[in-house]
């Protein structure tokens, strides 16, 4: 039992080590990483900057301006805009006017999700603060964001104006556009996207949730506005579902359950085999004990039968009434034979003693011997020579014969009992 416990403990320990070793590998192979695309610094890994259009060559009066460097803008830094609440302290500023070319920006990324963050102003004197933006990914229209400013001077920072998840982990191009019959302000801060890396570099960002790796957005709520297609813009960004983490967790869990199932099957099979061997050993022990017991009983019964047959033969000779035939050992067959002593079976001894021929021959022989040894003239019962002593001898002889017959009956009963014991089959044991 101790060895079995040690074996099980070692097997469980090995299973835990194997699962602990393979599960991190699976998770690392599908690691999710969040990256940013800043308006000024570009992609945090590749350095690629977004493309703002139209350029000065297309519309000299409506160009994009770096907000932190603007000195004649209505959205002045440190006066109107709180620079500390912007991402990396920068943002790009532009305004679309109807009749002019559409205004917007384009950025490229490779990943499964993308998030776009803007500054959303409300009332600013002598400034257009209405915001109307449309979003397209890989040439497919995705959604629209519309914000009608209120009368407050509150500016909302790092507002998630667009979120797209469940994208394929391939290269994508996102386009943000302001157009239509109404003027719109564009205050672009940054983008964030999630990429699944097979072999992530050691310098890349961790796979923490987006909310923990990006600056907090403004607590002021943004009410969703209906778009042209009848849909509404989501109020806030949703965290990207880490597909790699899900796959890794599922694979690791399945591997652990498979190893646990194999362990349980092995333990069950080992227990069944141990029980079978123990049961077989008990059967063999019982068979040995039964065989030894039967051998001792047979030996004991054989000795008892020999003793009783010898006693019967001795009594028959002692009384002189009959002479039991003693067949040779080769002539006696079957169970109960005593070849080592040269004695007949109990049945043969009793049949020989009790047979009429034996009794007749013995009586004739006895009478012949008495006739030869006695005078020729034997008085009958009516003569005076028939004395009481003669009657006493006859009575004694009759008593001895009756006693001998009782002994014969007892021997017959013993022989029947012994015969029943010998012919009874040995006990059988179920498999």
XYZ file of C-alpha atoms in Angstrom:
431
model
C 0.000 0.000 0.000
C 2.766 2.580 0.741
C 4.427 1.895 -2.629
C 1.095 2.396 -4.411
C 0.592 5.754 -2.628
C 4.088 6.897 -3.549
C 3.493 5.957 -7.187
C 0.238 7.924 -7.335
C 1.878 10.956 -5.704
C 4.723 10.918 -8.197
C 2.303 10.615 -11.108
C 0.214 13.562 -9.896
C 3.351 15.635 -9.376
C 4.521 14.836 -12.909
C 1.120 15.777 -14.326
C 1.210 19.175 -12.610
C 4.723 19.838 -13.910
C 3.755 18.928 -17.489
C 0.623 21.097 -17.436
C 2.531 24.003 -15.855
C 5.212 23.704 -18.526
C 3.012 23.561 -21.611
C 0.257 26.004 -20.645
C 2.500 29.147 -20.586
C 3.932 28.148 -23.946
C 0.463 28.026 -25.450
C -0.462 31.369 -23.921
C 2.731 33.026 -25.114
C 2.175 31.686 -28.625
C -1.046 33.759 -28.855
C -0.229 36.816 -26.801
C -2.319 39.970 -27.257
C -0.435 43.289 -27.321
C -1.847 46.825 -27.287
C -0.069 49.490 -29.359
C -0.764 53.164 -29.974
C -0.618 55.515 -32.981
C -0.044 59.049 -31.705
C -0.955 62.084 -33.788
C 2.611 63.350 -33.572
C 4.847 60.375 -32.714
C 3.088 57.783 -34.848
C 3.078 53.988 -34.181
C 4.648 53.067 -30.857
C 6.495 50.122 -32.504
C 7.011 50.925 -36.175
C 7.004 54.748 -35.905
C 4.655 55.066 -38.886
C 2.660 58.318 -38.632
C -0.938 58.808 -39.730
C -1.602 60.598 -43.026
C -3.601 63.848 -42.626
C -5.406 65.129 -45.712
C -5.950 67.177 -47.708
C -2.477 68.648 -47.675
C -1.577 72.325 -48.015
C -1.235 71.911 -51.788
C -4.919 71.006 -52.082
C -6.500 73.453 -49.601
C -4.093 76.122 -48.300
C -6.798 77.721 -46.142
C -7.824 74.540 -44.324
C -4.766 72.622 -43.195
C -4.117 70.411 -40.200
C -2.249 72.125 -37.338
C -0.362 70.676 -34.375
C -2.444 71.929 -31.459
C 0.406 72.339 -28.982
C 2.215 74.722 -31.389
C -0.796 76.817 -32.432
C -0.695 80.441 -31.236
C -3.581 81.891 -33.255
C -6.072 79.024 -32.846
C -9.256 79.326 -30.903
C -8.364 76.027 -29.134
C -5.294 77.545 -27.486
C -3.132 75.191 -25.408
C -2.991 75.793 -21.648
C -5.824 78.339 -21.955
C -8.677 76.517 -23.591
C -7.192 73.024 -23.797
C -5.697 71.240 -20.771
C -2.573 69.770 -22.307
C -1.994 67.424 -19.370
C -5.147 65.495 -20.242
C -4.114 64.774 -23.811
C -2.129 61.705 -24.867
C 1.596 62.548 -24.914
C 0.650 66.251 -24.739
C -0.210 66.607 -28.449
C -3.251 66.659 -30.769
C -3.997 67.641 -34.355
C -6.542 70.386 -35.072
C -8.533 71.062 -38.248
C -11.993 72.253 -39.316
C -14.071 71.134 -42.279
C -16.210 73.693 -44.105
C -18.894 72.784 -46.642
C -17.807 73.426 -50.173
C -14.201 72.587 -49.387
C -12.600 69.173 -49.902
C -13.379 66.524 -47.303
C -11.055 66.544 -44.359
C -9.694 63.488 -42.572
C -6.807 61.165 -41.837
C -5.699 57.620 -42.672
C -3.658 55.159 -40.583
C -2.455 51.604 -41.109
C -2.195 48.883 -38.472
C -2.094 45.105 -38.110
C -4.340 43.707 -35.430
C -7.718 42.420 -34.313
C -9.180 45.634 -32.809
C -8.819 49.401 -33.145
C -9.913 52.360 -30.973
C -9.980 56.058 -32.009
C -9.789 58.898 -29.454
C -10.672 62.579 -30.071
C -11.022 65.744 -28.040
C -14.701 66.774 -28.009
C -15.358 70.467 -27.224
C -18.677 72.071 -26.355
C -19.109 75.849 -26.446
C -16.076 77.864 -27.555
C -16.673 81.463 -28.665
C -16.264 82.132 -32.393
C -15.399 78.465 -33.038
C -17.188 75.595 -34.740
C -17.529 72.817 -32.152
C -20.014 70.536 -33.893
C -18.406 67.136 -34.555
C -19.447 64.835 -37.396
C -17.099 61.944 -38.237
C -17.455 58.817 -40.384
C -15.229 55.723 -40.175
C -14.172 53.257 -42.850
C -11.932 50.150 -42.519
C -10.404 48.622 -45.632
C -12.850 50.562 -47.794
C -15.928 49.377 -45.885
C -18.094 51.903 -44.058
C -18.261 51.019 -40.364
C -19.966 53.768 -38.348
C -20.454 57.495 -37.703
C -19.964 59.713 -34.677
C -21.991 62.912 -34.173
C -21.757 65.298 -31.226
C -23.976 68.347 -30.795
C -22.240 70.774 -28.406
C -24.076 72.141 -25.399
C -23.789 75.577 -23.826
C -21.064 74.612 -21.365
C -17.393 75.226 -21.947
C -16.467 71.666 -20.978
C -13.944 69.886 -23.176
C -13.975 66.077 -23.121
C -10.568 64.416 -23.406
C -9.580 61.055 -24.881
C -13.140 60.262 -25.937
C -13.458 56.889 -27.745
C -15.355 58.061 -30.814
C -14.960 54.721 -32.647
C -14.322 51.098 -31.686
C -13.976 48.046 -33.929
C -13.258 44.568 -32.594
C -13.249 40.993 -33.917
C -11.072 41.928 -36.870
C -8.770 39.444 -38.549
C -5.182 39.601 -37.335
C -3.957 41.089 -40.623
C -3.035 44.503 -42.024
C -5.858 47.065 -42.057
C -6.338 50.681 -43.097
C -8.694 52.962 -41.175
C -10.016 56.248 -42.601
C -11.615 59.037 -40.558
C -13.530 61.633 -42.592
C -15.458 64.862 -41.976
C -17.814 65.831 -44.799
C -21.372 66.847 -45.612
C -23.410 70.057 -45.499
C -22.370 71.038 -41.963
C -19.052 72.363 -40.711
C -17.236 70.037 -38.314
C -14.221 70.352 -36.038
C -11.596 67.579 -35.900
C -9.377 67.290 -32.808
C -7.522 63.986 -33.264
C -5.568 62.751 -30.235
C -4.466 59.120 -30.902
C -5.452 55.558 -31.861
C -4.900 52.247 -30.139
C -4.997 48.785 -31.678
C -4.605 45.200 -30.431
C -2.358 42.744 -32.235
C -1.892 38.996 -31.720
C 1.806 38.144 -31.683
C 3.141 34.638 -32.214
C 6.587 35.542 -30.842
C 6.279 38.878 -29.057
C 9.511 40.889 -28.664
C 10.727 41.469 -25.135
C 10.406 45.254 -25.548
C 6.744 45.174 -26.547
C 3.950 46.151 -24.245
C 2.337 43.613 -22.005
C -0.978 41.940 -22.775
C -2.808 43.914 -20.125
C -6.369 45.073 -20.760
C -6.730 48.215 -22.840
C -8.047 50.227 -19.933
C -4.863 49.604 -17.926
C -2.409 50.400 -20.748
C -4.120 53.575 -22.010
C -4.710 56.882 -20.203
C -8.130 57.210 -18.583
C -10.812 58.918 -20.592
C -12.825 61.840 -19.345
C -15.537 60.839 -16.898
C -18.136 63.017 -18.635
C -20.595 60.887 -20.605
C -21.021 61.110 -24.378
C -24.567 60.592 -25.527
C -24.822 58.402 -28.652
C -26.157 60.132 -31.741
C -28.106 58.475 -34.565
C -26.208 58.035 -37.803
C -27.375 58.093 -41.381
C -27.877 54.350 -41.409
C -30.130 54.432 -38.381
C -27.503 53.034 -35.992
C -26.024 54.753 -32.990
C -22.426 55.367 -32.061
C -21.335 53.444 -28.922
C -20.926 55.586 -25.830
C -17.538 54.174 -24.880
C -14.931 51.747 -26.145
C -15.157 48.053 -25.314
C -12.184 45.991 -24.320
C -10.861 43.763 -27.050
C -11.359 40.077 -26.469
C -7.973 38.424 -26.287
C -8.366 35.546 -28.711
C -4.915 34.197 -27.970
C -5.560 34.064 -24.242
C -8.840 32.238 -24.833
C -7.212 29.699 -27.151
C -4.328 29.196 -24.760
C -6.611 28.724 -21.789
C -8.812 26.271 -23.672
C -5.852 24.232 -24.928
C -4.239 24.197 -21.503
C -7.493 23.158 -19.835
C -8.087 20.393 -22.368
C -4.541 19.118 -21.903
C -4.976 19.087 -18.138
C -8.310 17.267 -18.354
C -6.835 14.730 -20.774
C -3.927 13.997 -18.443
C -6.298 13.783 -15.493
C -8.525 11.332 -17.405
C -5.517 9.154 -18.279
C -4.465 9.185 -14.641
C -7.918 8.103 -13.460
C -8.063 5.312 -16.060
C -4.639 4.072 -15.007
C -5.581 4.071 -11.320
C -8.829 2.237 -12.027
C -7.093 -0.395 -14.146
C -4.392 -0.888 -11.510
C -6.958 -1.250 -8.757
C -8.940 -3.794 -10.762
C -5.806 -5.827 -11.520
C -4.751 -5.785 -7.859
C -8.210 -6.935 -6.789
C -8.199 -9.748 -9.378
C -4.794 -11.008 -8.263
C -5.843 -10.919 -4.629
C -9.046 -12.825 -5.405
C -7.121 -15.416 -7.416
C -4.643 -15.835 -4.565
C -7.444 -16.382 -2.066
C -8.981 -19.026 -4.334
C -5.652 -20.829 -4.676
C -5.121 -20.747 -0.911
C -8.637 -22.088 -0.338
C -8.036 -24.873 -2.871
C -4.797 -25.858 -1.159
C -6.435 -25.880 2.257
C -9.367 -27.923 0.945
C -7.050 -30.428 -0.752
C -4.992 -30.835 2.422
C -8.113 -31.262 4.524
C -9.529 -33.888 2.158
C -6.227 -35.765 2.183
C -6.137 -35.829 5.980
C -9.789 -36.921 6.196
C -9.247 -39.688 3.657
C -6.171 -40.915 5.493
C -8.014 -40.861 8.803
C -11.028 -42.712 7.364
C -8.752 -45.263 5.745
C -7.066 -45.995 9.085
C -10.449 -46.241 10.813
C -11.754 -48.631 8.175
C -8.654 -50.775 8.463
C -9.012 -50.876 12.240
C -12.646 -51.898 12.041
C -12.032 -54.583 9.419
C -9.151 -55.968 11.467
C -11.372 -56.004 14.551
C -14.086 -57.901 12.695
C -11.635 -60.439 11.341
C -10.085 -60.883 14.770
C -13.471 -61.424 16.399
C -14.478 -63.961 13.781
C -11.321 -65.992 14.363
C -11.547 -65.644 18.119
C -15.078 -66.994 18.268
C -14.259 -69.782 15.828
C -17.697 -69.612 14.301
C -16.616 -68.579 10.811
C -13.505 -68.059 8.837
C -13.570 -64.766 6.858
C -11.923 -65.084 3.463
C -9.053 -62.655 2.916
C -8.827 -61.877 -0.782
C -5.463 -60.809 -2.113
C -4.873 -57.070 -2.570
C -4.903 -57.348 -6.365
C -8.459 -58.758 -6.303
C -9.861 -55.827 -4.338
C -10.593 -52.679 -6.323
C -12.332 -49.358 -5.933
C -12.176 -46.840 -3.123
C -11.448 -48.041 0.425
C -8.746 -50.582 -0.664
C -6.004 -51.205 1.819
C -3.218 -52.799 -0.226
C -0.564 -51.842 2.293
C -2.050 -54.099 5.015
C -3.394 -56.897 2.776
C -6.891 -56.404 4.266
C -10.211 -56.478 2.370
C -12.648 -53.612 2.311
C -15.333 -53.358 4.977
C -18.024 -54.396 2.481
C -16.088 -57.510 1.422
C -15.355 -58.443 5.026
C -18.978 -58.081 6.083
C -20.292 -59.908 2.992
C -17.796 -62.720 3.551
C -18.678 -62.947 7.237
C -22.416 -62.735 6.734
C -22.749 -64.903 3.624
C -24.842 -68.083 4.053
C -22.147 -70.160 2.409
C -19.559 -68.974 4.905
C -21.870 -69.573 7.805
C -22.885 -72.996 6.439
C -19.324 -74.073 5.723
C -18.159 -72.891 9.092
C -20.989 -74.657 10.904
C -20.393 -77.868 8.937
C -16.666 -77.652 9.596
C -17.245 -76.899 13.240
C -19.671 -79.771 13.600
C -17.289 -82.109 11.800
C -14.511 -81.132 14.152
C -16.769 -81.653 17.140
C -17.961 -85.019 15.777
C -14.418 -86.231 15.252
C -13.347 -85.128 18.688
C -16.445 -86.377 20.537
C -17.560 -89.979 21.131
C -19.501 -91.675 18.398
C -22.594 -91.864 20.470
C -24.031 -88.396 21.147
C -26.951 -88.449 23.439
C -29.982 -86.518 22.402
C -31.895 -84.117 24.564
C -34.212 -86.866 25.943
C -31.394 -89.058 27.086
C -29.876 -88.871 30.495
C -26.470 -88.025 28.977
C -27.716 -84.552 27.910
C -26.628 -82.719 31.020
C -27.254 -79.066 32.078
C -23.632 -78.224 31.336
C -24.312 -79.050 27.711
C -27.287 -76.718 27.704
C -25.116 -73.995 29.252
C -22.551 -74.347 26.442
C -25.247 -74.041 23.782
C -26.667 -70.934 25.424
C -23.217 -69.437 25.627
C -22.642 -70.137 21.944
C -25.949 -68.544 21.026
C -25.127 -65.468 23.081
C -21.770 -65.183 21.341
C -23.418 -65.530 17.931
C -25.960 -62.793 18.808
C -23.153 -60.534 20.006
C -21.230 -61.159 16.818
C -24.296 -60.331 14.721
C -24.629 -57.000 16.566
C -20.994 -56.240 15.844
C -21.590 -57.086 12.185
C -24.518 -54.624 12.031
C -22.360 -51.922 13.611
C -19.642 -52.569 11.065
C -22.211 -52.371 8.273
C -23.349 -48.957 9.515
C -19.748 -47.741 9.706
C -19.094 -49.073 6.202
C -22.127 -47.241 4.805
C -21.012 -43.982 6.416
C -17.484 -44.374 5.113
C -18.750 -45.243 1.628
C -20.932 -42.139 1.577
C -17.936 -40.010 2.579
C -15.733 -41.524 -0.133
C -18.222 -41.237 -2.969
C -19.159 -37.645 -2.092
C -17.450 -35.305 -4.629
C -15.059 -32.633 -3.337
C -16.399 -29.057 -2.989
C -16.209 -26.786 -6.023
C -15.113 -23.149 -6.008
C -16.638 -20.500 -8.217
C -14.329 -18.528 -10.458
